[in-house]
Coordinates of C-alpha atoms in Angstrom, one line a residue:
Chain A
D1 CA -0.1 -89.2 -93.3
A2 CA 2.9 -89.1 -95.3
G3 CA 4.4 -92.5 -96.0
V4 CA 8.1 -93.1 -96.5
T5 CA 10.0 -90.4 -98.3
Q6 CA 13.4 -91.1 -100.1
S7 CA 15.5 -88.5 -101.7
P8 CA 16.8 -88.1 -104.4
T9 CA 14.7 -90.3 -106.7
H10 CA 17.3 -90.6 -109.4
L11 CA 21.1 -90.1 -109.3
I12 CA 23.7 -90.7 -111.7
K13 CA 27.4 -91.2 -110.4
T14 CA 30.8 -92.1 -111.7
R15 CA 32.8 -95.1 -110.5
G16 CA 34.8 -94.3 -107.5
Q17 CA 32.6 -91.4 -106.3
Q18 CA 30.7 -91.6 -103.2
V19 CA 26.9 -91.2 -102.6
T20 CA 24.4 -90.4 -100.0
L21 CA 20.7 -91.6 -99.9
R22 CA 18.2 -90.4 -97.5
C23 CA 15.0 -91.6 -96.0
S24 CA 12.4 -90.3 -93.9
P25 CA 10.1 -93.1 -92.1
K26 CA 6.6 -93.1 -91.9
S27 CA 5.0 -91.3 -89.0
G28 CA 5.1 -93.5 -85.9
H29 CA 7.7 -95.8 -87.2
D30 CA 11.0 -96.0 -85.5
T31 CA 13.0 -98.7 -87.4
V32 CA 14.5 -98.2 -91.0
S33 CA 15.9 -100.9 -93.1
W34 CA 17.7 -100.4 -96.5
Y35 CA 17.3 -102.6 -99.4
Q36 CA 19.1 -103.0 -102.8
Q37 CA 16.9 -104.1 -105.8
A38 CA 18.9 -105.1 -109.1
L39 CA 16.7 -104.9 -112.1
G40 CA 14.5 -108.0 -112.5
Q41 CA 15.5 -109.4 -109.0
G42 CA 13.8 -109.3 -105.4
P43 CA 15.2 -106.8 -102.9
Q44 CA 18.5 -107.7 -101.0
F45 CA 18.9 -106.6 -97.3
I46 CA 21.7 -104.1 -96.6
F47 CA 20.9 -103.2 -93.1
Q48 CA 18.6 -102.3 -90.4
Y49 CA 18.9 -99.4 -88.1
Y50 CA 17.1 -98.9 -84.7
E51 CA 17.6 -96.7 -81.8
E52 CA 20.5 -95.0 -83.9
E53 CA 22.3 -98.3 -84.0
E54 CA 22.9 -100.8 -86.8
R55 CA 20.9 -103.8 -85.6
Q56 CA 21.5 -106.4 -88.3
R57 CA 23.5 -106.3 -91.5
G58 CA 23.4 -108.2 -94.6
N59 CA 26.1 -109.5 -97.1
F60 CA 27.3 -106.2 -98.0
P61 CA 30.9 -105.0 -98.1
D62 CA 32.0 -102.0 -95.7
R63 CA 31.5 -99.6 -98.5
F64 CA 28.0 -99.5 -97.6
S65 CA 27.4 -97.6 -94.3
G66 CA 24.6 -95.8 -92.6
H67 CA 23.2 -93.7 -90.0
Q68 CA 20.0 -93.1 -88.1
F69 CA 19.1 -89.8 -86.6
P70 CA 17.3 -89.1 -83.4
N71 CA 14.3 -88.1 -85.4
Y72 CA 14.4 -91.7 -87.0
S73 CA 15.4 -90.6 -90.5
S74 CA 18.2 -92.4 -91.9
E75 CA 21.2 -92.2 -94.5
L76 CA 22.8 -94.6 -96.7
N77 CA 26.4 -94.0 -97.8
V78 CA 28.2 -95.8 -100.4
N79 CA 31.8 -95.2 -101.0
A80 CA 34.2 -95.9 -103.9
L81 CA 31.1 -96.8 -106.4
L82 CA 31.2 -99.6 -108.6
L83 CA 29.1 -100.3 -111.9
G84 CA 27.5 -103.1 -110.0
D85 CA 26.1 -100.8 -107.4
S86 CA 23.6 -99.6 -109.9
A87 CA 20.3 -100.4 -108.5
L88 CA 17.2 -99.3 -107.1
Y89 CA 17.8 -98.5 -103.4
L90 CA 14.6 -99.0 -101.2
C91 CA 14.1 -97.8 -97.8
A92 CA 11.5 -99.4 -95.5
S93 CA 9.9 -98.3 -92.2
S94 CA 8.4 -100.3 -89.5
S95 CA 7.5 -100.0 -85.7
R96 CA 9.1 -102.3 -83.1
F97 CA 5.7 -103.1 -82.1
S98 CA 4.7 -104.3 -85.7
G99 CA 7.9 -105.3 -87.5
N100 CA 6.8 -108.8 -87.9
Y101 CA 3.6 -107.7 -89.7
G102 CA 4.9 -105.7 -92.7
Y103 CA 6.9 -102.8 -93.9
T104 CA 6.2 -99.6 -95.6
F105 CA 8.5 -98.8 -98.4
G106 CA 9.5 -95.4 -100.2
S107 CA 9.4 -95.2 -103.9
G108 CA 13.4 -95.8 -103.9
T109 CA 16.3 -94.0 -105.2
R110 CA 17.4 -95.2 -108.9
L111 CA 21.3 -94.9 -108.6
T112 CA 23.2 -95.4 -112.0
V113 CA 27.0 -95.6 -111.8
V114 CA 28.7 -94.8 -115.0
Chain B
T1 CA 21.4 -119.7 -96.8
Q2 CA 17.7 -119.0 -96.5
L3 CA 16.1 -118.8 -99.8
L4 CA 12.6 -118.2 -101.1
E5 CA 11.8 -119.8 -104.4
Q6 CA 8.9 -118.2 -106.2
S7 CA 7.2 -119.6 -109.3
P8 CA 6.4 -118.9 -111.9
Q9 CA 8.7 -116.2 -112.8
F10 CA 6.6 -114.8 -115.6
L11 CA 2.8 -115.4 -116.1
S12 CA 0.7 -113.8 -119.0
I13 CA -2.9 -114.7 -119.1
Q14 CA -6.3 -113.3 -120.4
E15 CA -8.6 -111.3 -118.5
G16 CA -11.0 -113.6 -116.3
E17 CA -8.7 -116.3 -115.8
N18 CA -7.6 -117.8 -112.6
L19 CA -4.0 -118.0 -111.5
T20 CA -1.7 -119.2 -108.6
V21 CA 1.8 -118.0 -107.6
Y22 CA 3.9 -120.1 -105.3
C23 CA 6.5 -119.3 -102.9
N24 CA 8.6 -122.2 -101.3
S25 CA 11.4 -122.6 -98.9
S26 CA 13.2 -125.1 -96.7
S27 CA 13.2 -122.5 -93.8
V28 CA 10.5 -122.1 -91.4
F29 CA 9.3 -118.2 -91.2
S30 CA 7.5 -116.5 -88.5
S31 CA 5.8 -114.6 -90.9
L32 CA 5.3 -114.2 -94.5
Q33 CA 4.4 -111.3 -96.5
W34 CA 3.1 -110.7 -100.1
Y35 CA 3.9 -107.4 -102.0
R36 CA 3.0 -105.9 -105.2
Q37 CA 5.4 -103.6 -107.1
E38 CA 4.8 -101.4 -110.0
P39 CA 7.8 -100.2 -112.3
G40 CA 9.7 -97.3 -110.6
E41 CA 7.9 -97.6 -107.2
G42 CA 8.8 -99.5 -103.9
P43 CA 6.7 -102.7 -103.0
V44 CA 3.3 -102.3 -101.4
L45 CA 2.4 -104.6 -98.9
L46 CA -0.7 -106.8 -99.6
V47 CA -0.9 -109.1 -96.7
T48 CA 1.0 -110.7 -93.8
V49 CA 0.5 -114.3 -92.8
V50 CA 1.7 -115.6 -89.5
T51 CA -0.1 -118.9 -88.5
G52 CA 0.7 -122.2 -90.1
G53 CA -2.5 -123.0 -92.3
E54 CA -3.8 -119.4 -92.2
V55 CA -5.8 -118.4 -95.1
K56 CA -6.7 -114.6 -95.9
K57 CA -8.5 -113.0 -98.6
L58 CA -8.3 -109.5 -100.1
K59 CA -11.0 -109.1 -102.6
R60 CA -10.2 -111.5 -105.4
L61 CA -6.8 -112.4 -103.9
T62 CA -6.6 -115.5 -101.6
F63 CA -3.4 -116.0 -99.6
Q64 CA -2.5 -119.2 -97.8
F65 CA 0.5 -120.0 -95.5
G66 CA 1.5 -123.6 -95.4
D67 CA 1.0 -125.7 -92.3
A68 CA 4.7 -126.0 -91.7
R69 CA 5.2 -122.3 -92.4
K70 CA 7.7 -123.0 -95.1
D71 CA 5.6 -122.0 -98.1
S72 CA 2.7 -119.8 -99.2
S73 CA 0.7 -119.2 -102.3
L74 CA -1.3 -116.4 -103.9
H75 CA -4.4 -117.1 -105.9
I76 CA -6.2 -114.6 -108.0
T77 CA -9.7 -115.2 -109.2
A78 CA -11.0 -113.8 -112.3
A79 CA -7.8 -111.8 -113.0
Q80 CA -8.3 -108.3 -114.3
P81 CA -5.9 -105.9 -116.3
G82 CA -5.6 -103.8 -113.0
D83 CA -3.8 -107.0 -111.3
T84 CA -0.9 -106.6 -113.7
G85 CA 2.4 -106.0 -111.7
L86 CA 5.2 -107.7 -110.1
Y87 CA 4.4 -109.8 -107.0
L88 CA 7.0 -110.5 -104.3
C89 CA 6.9 -112.8 -101.2
A90 CA 9.2 -112.2 -98.5
G91 CA 9.7 -113.9 -95.1
R92 CA 11.0 -113.3 -91.8
T93 CA 12.6 -115.8 -89.3
D94 CA 12.5 -115.6 -85.6
S95 CA 16.2 -115.0 -85.4
N96 CA 16.4 -112.3 -88.2
Y97 CA 15.1 -108.7 -88.6
Q98 CA 15.8 -109.0 -92.3
L99 CA 13.2 -109.9 -94.9
I100 CA 14.2 -112.8 -97.2
W101 CA 12.7 -112.3 -100.7
G102 CA 11.7 -114.1 -103.6
A103 CA 12.7 -113.2 -107.1
G104 CA 9.2 -112.1 -107.9
T105 CA 6.4 -113.0 -110.3
K106 CA 5.8 -110.7 -113.4
L107 CA 2.0 -111.0 -113.9
I108 CA 0.4 -109.4 -117.2
I109 CA -3.2 -109.7 -117.5
K110 CA -4.4 -109.1 -121.1
P111 CA -7.7 -107.5 -121.7

C-alpha cells in the first residue's frame, strides 16, 4: 500500500520564479494538508484541502496557493519566490474519519531558492 | 497564538540511559501526536493521545497526555542508538484542522 507520494524530491529555483509541488495521498485518504518546514524548526501549516476546497489556511501570503483534484491528489503553487521560501515542503494526508488520530506524511520536497 | 513548547531542544546521552521529552502549552488540545523524523524524510507518526491522563506504551517508549490536555511527555527507557532522531509533538484543537507543532527535540544516543 503506497503511502504519500511527493514530487519532485528536490528543486532549485531562482528568486521571482514560480514553482508547483505535487502530492498523491495515501490510498483511502481524502484530505491533504501542506506544511513548510524550515531547517531546525517544526512544520508550519500552509493550508488543508478537502472535497477540492481549501478548508483552512495558515498564516501564509497569497503567493501560496493550492488545488485538490477529484482523485484527491493536490498541488501547491508558490509564485514570486523569495529566498525565505527555501524549506522542506511536506504533504500530509488523512481521512475525514480519522483526521484527529494522525496524519501520514510524504518524504517532502526540498526547495532551494537562489 | 497557540504554541507548543518542546524541551529539551537537544539531548545527547549514552546507550542504556533513560530520558524524557516534554511538550507544554497553555492551550487545550483535542488530541496530541508524537512524530519521529529522520533527516531528509517526513515525520512518521508514533502515537496519538486523546484523553486527559492517557498513557500509551510503544515498546520502550511511554507517552502521557496531561490531565488537562495541555501537555504531554515522551519517556524512553534504556535508549538505544536506533532511537536517534528528531522527535516532534503536534496538537490539534477542536476548532482547528491544522496541527500545531513543537520545534522538536534532536536526540542522539551514543553507543
